[in-house]
Amino acid sequence: MTVMRLSDSFSATIADLAEELGANLREWREEGTPTGGEGGGCLLLLAGGAEGEAVDRLAEIPTSAHAYLIGAAEDHRLAAAAVQRGARDYFALPADLGLLRRTLERERTESQARGAAAEFAEGERKGSGFDAILGESPALQKVIGQARRVAKHRDVTVLIGGETGTGKELLARALHYDSPRAAAPFVEINCAAIPANLLESELFGHEKGAFTGAVAAKPGLMEMAHGGTVFLDEVGALPLELQPKLLRALETREIRRVGGQQSRKIDVRLVAATHVDLASAVKRGEFREDLFFRLNVVPLVLPPLRERGDDVERLAETFAVSLARQYGLPVPALTPATRTALRQHAWPGNVREL
């Protein structure tokens, strides 16, 4: 917890609360940088007798900080002004001491959860990031370079193309775990694997009683991915009747559950993948043109394995070592004849086939 002291009031009370919660206190310097110790992400403005000044100082606080104003005046107009200026809440001590304690307990729990999520994301970045995509061919590295650049932009929609087995899911995961959304969920939906009559409910959720068997309300995967990334694999298989609803979700950042009347805000990045030519599907009337334009903001096309040169040998060596370890066998050597066969094969199934 970071403390900005505008008066000497409540210092002992806050110190006791911090000790009770097992949190460290750090001081807010004039330039707005916290100093000393570790703690959660909330900022406490101690302002007994200086509440008006504290409200004015709220403009200096970064919007990402969870700022709470602590004063002595029990004044609802002061509380409203503080919240309007950016504070999460106002506490008048000693009357609100219990409420302040519960709020700080919640902040501590949320801070620990954010830390755990960031740690998980870092681990996934190492195992599922761009470095996990094996290959040095110029064709592959060009696509990875483009993907690295777009990953930093948290809201940009990406459409990944390429033949089946080229690694579209790997690239989607790398985009997520190298992005500002890495600590939030990565939710994958295979549009070809879910029956059309169930896909709408899976994507957008449903309310209780929306259809036979809907005995309870259920959030959809778009809601469950809030803050993170939704990966729509095989988006070309999305039924035509569902495409307007996905288009609306992309345009408005809102969804409506099946059987529901209320729109719900979502905050997701959409990454879609397809092995079919969506532009041709549009001409055939199998895919909506407006949805295609919404998905095709940044197109990334993975090259087939037959166009990746020496990568086929590098991948074969890597897989041979991995499989030998898995089955407790000696690592087989790739003979010149094997290498020649690897290079000459067309690999219609690409890396999956290998």
Coordinates of C-alpha atoms in Angstrom, one line a residue:
M1 CA 0.0 0.0 0.0
T2 CA 1.2 3.4 -0.9
V3 CA 0.5 6.4 1.4
M4 CA 0.2 10.1 0.4
R5 CA 0.2 12.1 3.7
L6 CA -1.6 15.4 3.5
S7 CA -1.9 15.5 7.3
D8 CA -0.6 13.6 10.2
S9 CA -4.0 12.1 11.1
F10 CA -4.6 8.4 11.0
S11 CA -1.0 7.5 10.4
A12 CA -1.0 5.1 13.4
T13 CA -4.3 3.6 12.4
I14 CA -3.1 2.9 8.9
A15 CA 0.2 1.4 10.2
D16 CA -1.8 -0.9 12.4
L17 CA -4.1 -2.0 9.6
A18 CA -1.1 -2.7 7.3
E19 CA 0.5 -4.8 10.0
E20 CA -2.7 -6.7 10.5
L21 CA -3.0 -7.4 6.8
G22 CA 0.6 -8.3 6.4
A23 CA 1.2 -5.5 3.9
N24 CA 4.1 -3.1 3.7
L25 CA 3.6 0.7 3.5
R26 CA 5.5 2.9 1.1
E27 CA 5.6 6.6 0.8
W28 CA 4.4 8.7 -2.2
R29 CA 7.1 11.1 -3.3
E30 CA 6.2 14.6 -4.7
E31 CA 7.0 13.4 -8.3
G32 CA 4.4 10.7 -7.8
T33 CA 6.7 7.7 -7.5
P34 CA 6.2 5.2 -4.7
T35 CA 9.3 4.4 -2.6
G36 CA 10.3 1.7 -0.2
G37 CA 8.9 -1.7 0.6
E38 CA 6.5 -3.9 -1.4
G39 CA 2.8 -3.8 -1.2
G40 CA -0.5 -3.9 -3.0
G41 CA -1.5 -1.6 -5.8
C42 CA -3.7 0.8 -3.8
L43 CA -3.0 4.4 -2.8
L44 CA -4.3 5.9 0.5
L45 CA -4.6 9.7 0.7
L46 CA -4.5 10.5 4.5
A47 CA -6.2 13.9 4.7
G48 CA -7.9 14.4 8.1
G49 CA -8.6 18.2 8.1
A50 CA -7.3 18.6 4.5
E51 CA -10.0 16.8 2.6
G52 CA -10.5 19.7 0.1
E53 CA -6.9 19.7 -0.8
A54 CA -6.9 15.9 -1.2
V55 CA -9.8 16.1 -3.7
D56 CA -7.8 18.6 -5.7
R57 CA -4.7 16.4 -5.6
L58 CA -6.5 13.4 -7.0
A59 CA -5.9 14.8 -10.5
E60 CA -2.2 14.0 -9.9
I61 CA -2.9 10.3 -9.4
P62 CA -2.4 7.9 -12.3
T63 CA -5.6 6.5 -13.5
S64 CA -4.2 2.9 -13.0
A65 CA -3.9 3.5 -9.2
H66 CA -6.6 2.4 -6.9
A67 CA -6.9 5.6 -4.9
Y68 CA -8.8 5.9 -1.6
L69 CA -9.4 9.2 0.2
I70 CA -9.3 9.0 4.0
G71 CA -10.6 11.9 6.0
A72 CA -12.4 12.9 9.2
A73 CA -15.5 14.7 7.8
E74 CA -18.6 12.7 7.3
D75 CA -19.9 14.5 4.3
H76 CA -21.6 12.8 1.4
R77 CA -20.9 15.7 -0.9
L78 CA -17.2 15.4 -0.2
A79 CA -17.4 11.7 -0.9
A80 CA -19.2 12.3 -4.2
A81 CA -16.6 14.9 -5.3
A82 CA -13.7 12.5 -4.4
V83 CA -15.2 9.6 -6.5
Q84 CA -16.0 12.0 -9.4
R85 CA -12.3 13.1 -9.4
G86 CA -11.1 9.5 -9.6
A87 CA -11.0 8.0 -6.1
R88 CA -12.5 4.6 -5.7
D89 CA -14.1 5.5 -2.4
Y90 CA -14.0 7.9 0.6
F91 CA -13.7 6.8 4.2
A92 CA -14.5 9.0 7.2
L93 CA -12.6 7.7 10.2
P94 CA -13.2 6.4 12.8
A95 CA -16.8 5.6 11.7
D96 CA -15.7 3.8 8.5
L97 CA -12.8 1.8 10.0
G98 CA -14.4 -1.6 9.5
L99 CA -15.4 -0.8 5.9
L100 CA -11.8 0.4 5.2
R101 CA -10.4 -2.8 6.7
R102 CA -12.6 -5.0 4.4
T103 CA -11.8 -2.9 1.4
L104 CA -8.0 -3.2 2.0
E105 CA -8.4 -7.0 2.5
R106 CA -10.1 -7.2 -0.9
E107 CA -7.4 -5.1 -2.4
R108 CA -4.7 -7.4 -1.0
T109 CA -6.5 -10.5 -2.3
E110 CA -6.9 -8.9 -5.8
S111 CA -3.3 -7.8 -5.8
Q112 CA -2.1 -11.3 -5.0
A113 CA -4.4 -12.7 -7.7
R114 CA -2.9 -10.2 -10.2
G115 CA 0.6 -11.2 -9.2
A116 CA -0.2 -14.9 -9.6
A117 CA -1.7 -14.2 -13.0
A118 CA 1.3 -12.3 -14.1
E119 CA 3.6 -15.1 -12.9
F120 CA 1.5 -17.6 -14.8
A121 CA 1.6 -15.5 -17.9
E122 CA 5.4 -15.2 -17.7
G123 CA 5.7 -19.0 -17.5
E124 CA 3.3 -19.4 -20.5
R125 CA 5.3 -16.7 -22.4
K126 CA 8.4 -18.9 -22.1
G127 CA 6.6 -22.1 -23.1
S128 CA 4.0 -20.7 -25.6
G129 CA 5.6 -17.4 -26.8
F130 CA 7.2 -16.7 -30.1
D131 CA 10.4 -18.5 -29.0
A132 CA 8.4 -21.7 -28.9
I133 CA 7.8 -21.5 -32.6
L134 CA 10.7 -23.5 -34.1
G135 CA 12.2 -22.4 -37.4
E136 CA 14.7 -20.0 -39.0
S137 CA 13.5 -19.8 -42.5
P138 CA 13.0 -16.2 -43.9
A139 CA 9.4 -17.0 -44.8
L140 CA 8.5 -18.0 -41.2
Q141 CA 10.6 -15.2 -39.5
K142 CA 8.9 -12.6 -41.6
V143 CA 5.5 -13.6 -40.3
I144 CA 6.8 -13.8 -36.7
G145 CA 8.3 -10.4 -37.0
Q146 CA 4.9 -9.0 -38.1
A147 CA 3.2 -10.9 -35.3
R148 CA 5.6 -9.5 -32.7
R149 CA 4.8 -6.0 -33.7
V150 CA 1.1 -6.4 -33.7
A151 CA 1.1 -8.3 -30.4
K152 CA 1.9 -5.1 -28.5
H153 CA -1.3 -3.5 -29.6
R154 CA -3.9 -5.0 -27.3
D155 CA -7.1 -4.4 -29.3
V156 CA -6.0 -5.1 -32.9
T157 CA -7.9 -7.9 -34.5
V158 CA -5.7 -10.5 -36.3
L159 CA -6.6 -13.1 -39.0
I160 CA -4.2 -16.0 -39.3
G161 CA -4.2 -17.9 -42.6
G162 CA -2.3 -20.9 -43.8
E163 CA -2.7 -24.5 -44.7
T164 CA -3.8 -27.0 -42.1
G165 CA -1.0 -28.0 -39.7
T166 CA 1.1 -24.9 -40.2
G167 CA 0.9 -23.8 -36.5
K168 CA -1.9 -21.3 -36.5
E169 CA -2.9 -22.0 -32.8
L170 CA 0.8 -21.7 -31.8
L171 CA 1.0 -18.3 -33.4
A172 CA -2.3 -17.2 -31.7
R173 CA -1.0 -18.2 -28.3
A174 CA 2.3 -16.4 -28.9
L175 CA 0.3 -13.3 -29.9
H176 CA -1.6 -13.5 -26.6
Y177 CA 1.3 -14.2 -24.2
D178 CA 3.5 -11.5 -25.8
S179 CA 0.7 -8.9 -25.4
P180 CA -0.5 -6.6 -22.6
R181 CA -3.4 -9.1 -22.2
A182 CA -1.0 -11.9 -21.2
A183 CA -2.2 -12.2 -17.6
A184 CA -5.9 -12.5 -18.7
P185 CA -7.5 -15.6 -20.2
F186 CA -6.7 -17.1 -23.6
V187 CA -9.9 -18.8 -24.7
E188 CA -10.0 -21.0 -27.8
I189 CA -13.1 -21.9 -29.7
N190 CA -13.0 -24.3 -32.7
C191 CA -16.0 -23.3 -34.8
A192 CA -15.8 -26.5 -36.8
A193 CA -15.9 -28.8 -33.8
I194 CA -19.1 -27.5 -32.1
P195 CA -22.5 -28.3 -33.6
A196 CA -24.2 -25.2 -35.1
N197 CA -27.1 -25.4 -32.7
L198 CA -24.8 -25.2 -29.7
L199 CA -22.2 -22.7 -31.0
E200 CA -24.2 -19.6 -30.2
S201 CA -24.6 -20.6 -26.6
E202 CA -21.0 -21.5 -26.3
L203 CA -19.8 -18.2 -27.7
F204 CA -22.3 -15.8 -26.1
G205 CA -23.8 -17.7 -23.2
H206 CA -27.5 -18.2 -22.3
E207 CA -30.0 -17.2 -19.7
K208 CA -32.0 -19.7 -17.6
G209 CA -34.9 -21.1 -19.5
A210 CA -33.6 -19.9 -22.9
F211 CA -34.1 -23.4 -24.4
T212 CA -34.8 -26.9 -23.2
G213 CA -32.1 -28.0 -20.8
A214 CA -31.0 -24.4 -19.9
V215 CA -31.6 -25.0 -16.2
A216 CA -29.2 -22.2 -15.1
A217 CA -27.7 -19.1 -16.7
K218 CA -24.3 -19.6 -18.2
P219 CA -21.7 -17.1 -19.4
G220 CA -20.3 -17.6 -22.9
L221 CA -16.7 -18.0 -23.8
M222 CA -16.6 -14.4 -25.0
E223 CA -17.5 -13.3 -21.5
M224 CA -15.1 -15.7 -19.9
A225 CA -12.2 -14.3 -21.9
H226 CA -12.9 -10.7 -20.6
G227 CA -9.6 -8.8 -20.5
G228 CA -7.9 -11.5 -22.6
T229 CA -7.9 -13.0 -26.0
V230 CA -10.6 -15.0 -27.9
F231 CA -9.1 -17.4 -30.5
L232 CA -11.7 -18.4 -33.1
D233 CA -10.2 -21.4 -34.9
E234 CA -11.6 -22.4 -38.2
V235 CA -13.7 -19.2 -38.4
G236 CA -14.6 -20.1 -41.9
A237 CA -16.9 -22.8 -40.5
L238 CA -18.9 -20.2 -38.5
P239 CA -22.6 -20.6 -39.6
L240 CA -24.0 -17.7 -41.6
E241 CA -26.8 -17.1 -39.1
L242 CA -24.2 -16.5 -36.4
Q243 CA -22.0 -14.2 -38.4
P244 CA -24.1 -11.0 -37.8
K245 CA -24.0 -11.5 -34.0
L246 CA -20.2 -11.9 -34.1
L247 CA -19.9 -8.8 -36.3
R248 CA -22.0 -6.8 -33.8
A249 CA -19.8 -8.0 -30.9
L250 CA -16.7 -6.8 -32.7
E251 CA -18.3 -3.4 -33.6
T252 CA -19.9 -2.6 -30.3
R253 CA -17.7 -4.6 -27.8
E254 CA -21.0 -5.9 -26.4
I255 CA -22.7 -9.3 -26.4
R256 CA -26.2 -10.5 -25.5
R257 CA -26.8 -14.0 -24.1
V258 CA -29.2 -16.4 -25.8
G259 CA -32.6 -15.6 -24.3
G260 CA -31.3 -12.4 -22.7
Q261 CA -32.4 -8.8 -23.0
Q262 CA -29.4 -7.1 -21.5
S263 CA -26.2 -6.3 -23.4
R264 CA -23.0 -7.0 -21.6
K265 CA -19.7 -5.2 -22.2
I266 CA -16.7 -7.3 -23.2
D267 CA -13.1 -6.4 -23.4
V268 CA -11.3 -8.9 -25.6
R269 CA -8.9 -9.1 -28.5
L270 CA -10.1 -11.4 -31.3
V271 CA -7.7 -13.6 -33.1
A272 CA -9.2 -15.7 -35.9
A273 CA -7.7 -18.5 -38.0
T274 CA -8.7 -20.3 -41.1
H275 CA -7.2 -22.7 -43.7
V276 CA -9.8 -21.6 -46.3
D277 CA -9.6 -18.5 -48.5
L278 CA -12.3 -16.3 -46.9
A279 CA -12.2 -13.8 -49.7
S280 CA -13.3 -16.6 -52.1
A281 CA -15.9 -17.7 -49.5
V282 CA -17.3 -14.2 -49.6
K283 CA -17.7 -14.4 -53.4
R284 CA -19.5 -17.7 -53.1
G285 CA -21.9 -16.3 -50.5
E286 CA -20.6 -18.5 -47.7
F287 CA -19.1 -15.8 -45.6
R288 CA -20.3 -12.2 -44.9
E289 CA -18.2 -9.5 -46.5
D290 CA -18.6 -7.1 -43.7
L291 CA -17.4 -9.7 -41.1
F292 CA -14.5 -10.5 -43.3
F293 CA -13.4 -6.9 -43.3
R294 CA -13.7 -6.8 -39.5
L295 CA -11.6 -9.9 -39.1
N296 CA -9.0 -9.1 -41.8
V297 CA -7.5 -6.0 -40.0
V298 CA -4.0 -7.6 -39.7
P299 CA -3.6 -10.7 -41.9
L300 CA -0.8 -13.1 -41.1
V301 CA -0.2 -16.1 -43.4
L302 CA 2.0 -18.9 -42.2
P303 CA 4.0 -20.6 -44.9
P304 CA 3.7 -24.3 -45.7
L305 CA 6.5 -26.6 -44.5
R306 CA 7.6 -27.3 -48.0
E307 CA 8.5 -23.6 -48.4
R308 CA 10.6 -23.4 -45.2
G309 CA 13.8 -24.9 -46.4
D310 CA 16.1 -26.3 -43.7
D311 CA 13.3 -26.0 -41.1
V312 CA 12.0 -29.4 -41.9
E313 CA 15.3 -31.0 -40.8
R314 CA 15.5 -28.9 -37.6
L315 CA 11.9 -29.8 -36.7
A316 CA 12.5 -33.5 -37.4
E317 CA 15.6 -33.5 -35.1
T318 CA 13.7 -31.7 -32.4
F319 CA 10.7 -34.1 -32.6
A320 CA 13.0 -37.1 -32.7
V321 CA 14.7 -36.1 -29.4
S322 CA 11.3 -35.3 -27.8
L323 CA 9.8 -38.6 -28.8
A324 CA 12.8 -40.6 -27.8
R325 CA 12.7 -39.1 -24.3
Q326 CA 9.0 -39.7 -24.1
Y327 CA 9.3 -43.4 -24.9
G328 CA 12.7 -44.1 -23.2
L329 CA 14.5 -44.8 -26.5
P330 CA 17.8 -43.8 -27.9
V331 CA 17.7 -40.7 -30.1
P332 CA 17.8 -41.8 -33.7
A333 CA 20.3 -40.2 -36.1
L334 CA 18.9 -38.6 -39.3
T335 CA 20.8 -40.2 -42.1
P336 CA 21.5 -38.5 -45.4
A337 CA 18.8 -40.6 -47.0
T338 CA 16.3 -39.5 -44.4
R339 CA 17.2 -35.9 -44.8
T340 CA 16.8 -36.1 -48.5
A341 CA 13.4 -37.8 -48.1
L342 CA 12.3 -35.1 -45.7
R343 CA 13.2 -32.4 -48.2
Q344 CA 11.6 -34.1 -51.1
H345 CA 8.3 -34.9 -49.5
A346 CA 5.5 -32.4 -50.2
W347 CA 4.1 -32.4 -46.6
P348 CA 0.4 -31.7 -47.3
G349 CA -0.2 -31.9 -43.6
N350 CA 2.7 -29.6 -42.8
V351 CA 4.2 -29.7 -39.3
R352 CA 1.3 -31.7 -37.9
E353 CA 2.1 -34.5 -40.4
L354 CA 5.8 -34.3 -39.6

